[in-house]
XYZ file of C-alpha atoms in Angstrom:
173
model
C -41.649 -16.117 39.115
C -39.530 -17.533 36.058
C -36.603 -19.731 36.320
C -33.195 -18.171 35.331
C -32.299 -20.564 32.343
C -35.968 -19.723 30.844
C -35.920 -18.433 27.013
C -38.538 -16.093 26.446
C -41.502 -17.245 24.479
C -40.985 -15.746 20.978
C -42.875 -17.896 18.434
C -40.888 -17.986 15.045
C -37.380 -16.386 16.686
C -35.392 -19.501 15.319
C -36.369 -18.685 11.466
C -35.516 -14.759 11.887
C -32.300 -15.239 13.524
C -30.126 -17.605 11.942
C -26.568 -18.996 13.267
C -23.710 -17.435 11.329
C -22.205 -20.034 9.211
C -18.876 -19.252 7.332
C -17.731 -21.175 4.513
C -15.243 -24.069 5.089
C -14.342 -24.881 1.043
C -11.318 -23.230 -0.170
C -11.245 -20.781 -3.304
C -9.101 -20.503 -6.408
C -7.371 -16.934 -6.491
C -5.824 -14.849 -9.193
C -3.927 -11.573 -9.698
C -5.814 -9.321 -12.131
C -4.989 -6.205 -13.631
C -7.217 -3.052 -13.011
C -6.371 -0.838 -15.579
C -3.411 -0.081 -18.385
C -0.923 2.560 -17.722
C 0.498 3.744 -20.381
C 4.086 4.418 -19.623
C 6.797 6.076 -22.295
C 9.590 3.824 -22.073
C 11.913 6.389 -20.291
C 9.663 6.912 -17.641
C 9.210 3.125 -16.704
C 12.679 2.989 -15.201
C 12.337 3.801 -11.345
C 15.714 3.414 -10.194
C 16.146 6.972 -8.578
C 13.793 9.418 -6.635
C 13.223 11.562 -9.165
C 12.020 8.968 -11.577
C 9.699 7.511 -8.702
C 8.257 11.067 -8.171
C 7.656 11.295 -11.965
C 5.963 7.765 -11.939
C 3.619 9.108 -9.221
C 2.915 12.226 -11.167
C 1.840 10.524 -14.073
C -0.194 7.536 -12.300
C -1.011 7.867 -8.627
C -2.013 11.845 -8.563
C -4.291 10.878 -11.705
C -5.940 8.140 -10.138
C -9.345 8.494 -9.695
C -9.160 7.630 -5.931
C -6.091 9.613 -5.024
C -7.113 13.016 -2.566
C -4.819 15.536 -2.349
C -5.720 16.331 0.827
C -5.208 12.739 2.539
C -2.219 10.549 2.753
C -2.102 8.142 0.113
C 0.486 5.403 -0.237
C 1.518 3.554 -2.922
C 4.174 0.589 -3.840
C 5.709 0.461 -7.303
C 6.109 -3.013 -8.336
C 9.679 -3.508 -10.347
C 11.496 -6.077 -12.230
C 15.111 -7.116 -11.709
C 16.239 -4.141 -14.134
C 14.238 -1.601 -11.802
C 11.319 -0.992 -14.320
C 7.707 -0.862 -13.279
C 5.718 -3.559 -13.863
C 3.133 -1.821 -12.427
C 1.826 -0.057 -8.998
C -0.599 -0.634 -5.929
C -2.354 2.027 -4.067
C -1.846 0.324 -0.703
C -3.666 2.836 1.739
C -5.372 6.225 2.054
C -5.418 7.399 5.007
C -6.314 11.030 6.614
C -4.606 14.261 6.171
C -1.703 13.260 8.552
C -1.857 9.698 8.819
C -1.543 6.170 6.897
C -2.119 2.655 8.133
C 0.499 0.760 6.807
C 1.450 -3.161 7.686
C 4.225 -4.978 5.753
C 1.703 -7.223 4.566
C -0.120 -4.942 2.604
C 2.891 -3.293 1.353
C 3.925 -6.695 0.239
C 1.517 -8.960 -0.707
C 0.808 -7.726 -4.251
C 4.185 -7.894 -4.801
C 5.184 -11.300 -4.033
C 1.928 -12.380 -5.623
C 3.375 -10.399 -9.039
C 6.889 -11.746 -8.431
C 8.280 -8.450 -8.227
C 11.823 -8.270 -7.583
C 11.796 -4.850 -6.003
C 9.644 -2.071 -4.853
C 9.465 1.176 -4.168
C 7.325 3.207 -1.885
C 5.710 6.576 -2.344
C 3.542 8.600 -0.376
C 2.482 12.167 -0.139
C 2.012 14.801 2.565
C -0.960 16.925 2.121
C 0.912 19.938 4.004
C 3.341 19.854 0.961
C 6.312 19.476 3.652
C 8.108 16.803 2.040
C 10.373 16.432 5.274
C 9.988 12.473 6.376
C 8.075 12.267 9.934
C 9.199 9.780 12.718
C 6.605 7.780 11.633
C 7.904 7.478 8.384
C 10.987 6.752 9.252
C 10.086 3.712 11.875
C 7.633 2.289 9.182
C 10.331 2.264 6.380
C 13.141 0.884 8.550
C 10.194 -2.015 9.603
C 10.006 -2.484 5.729
C 13.441 -2.729 4.970
C 13.644 -5.788 7.388
C 10.506 -7.184 5.830
C 11.768 -6.507 2.347
C 15.417 -8.488 3.384
C 13.137 -11.694 4.740
C 11.330 -11.703 1.949
C 14.008 -11.207 -0.857
C 12.234 -8.331 -2.447
C 14.254 -5.234 -2.337
C 13.111 -2.279 -1.235
C 14.913 0.837 -3.504
C 13.389 3.716 -1.991
C 10.729 5.540 -0.220
C 10.001 8.978 -1.555
C 7.917 11.433 0.313
C 6.011 13.650 -2.378
C 5.375 17.447 -1.195
C 4.772 20.479 -3.159
C 6.466 21.371 -5.201
C 9.241 18.811 -4.206
C 10.095 15.336 -3.177
C 12.648 13.566 -0.635
C 13.762 10.249 -0.829
C 14.429 8.279 2.668
C 17.600 6.641 0.916
C 19.256 9.848 -0.002
C 18.707 11.191 3.559
C 20.282 8.117 5.181
C 17.621 6.446 6.976
C 18.212 3.350 4.813
C 20.868 1.037 6.748
């Protein structure tokens, strides 16, 4: 009978299964633009829900990763004059759910020195009415924006054929 602390006799096992080693050296990072998004000057201003929806239709809805059958959340990065510096698709979810965290929403906004952001996401059902989860996430993001000093201009829900603004509906306080 073998003792309990005996190891199996497998010659060469130490060469087959190496321990995991994680690099401990830091890295240098930078932001790199992925693609140009030509936008006429009159469509670069994103200070109202209809302009955010127009920007969505021009750039997000035509993005190669966009799937109208799944919820998709995009962050529009804005300068101090509420003109679009760019956008970032934060999350692509299922037909009725998205995973969203303040760190994922504000990460690129902080790195790109955005003064403000506008959020937009679609409802594949076509109904632009905000869900309880939409309202709760928006309120969490409002608090995060206040801490980070990055203004959250609006959260627009894109439906078919219209859209709704959580700010206009009174959910911003």
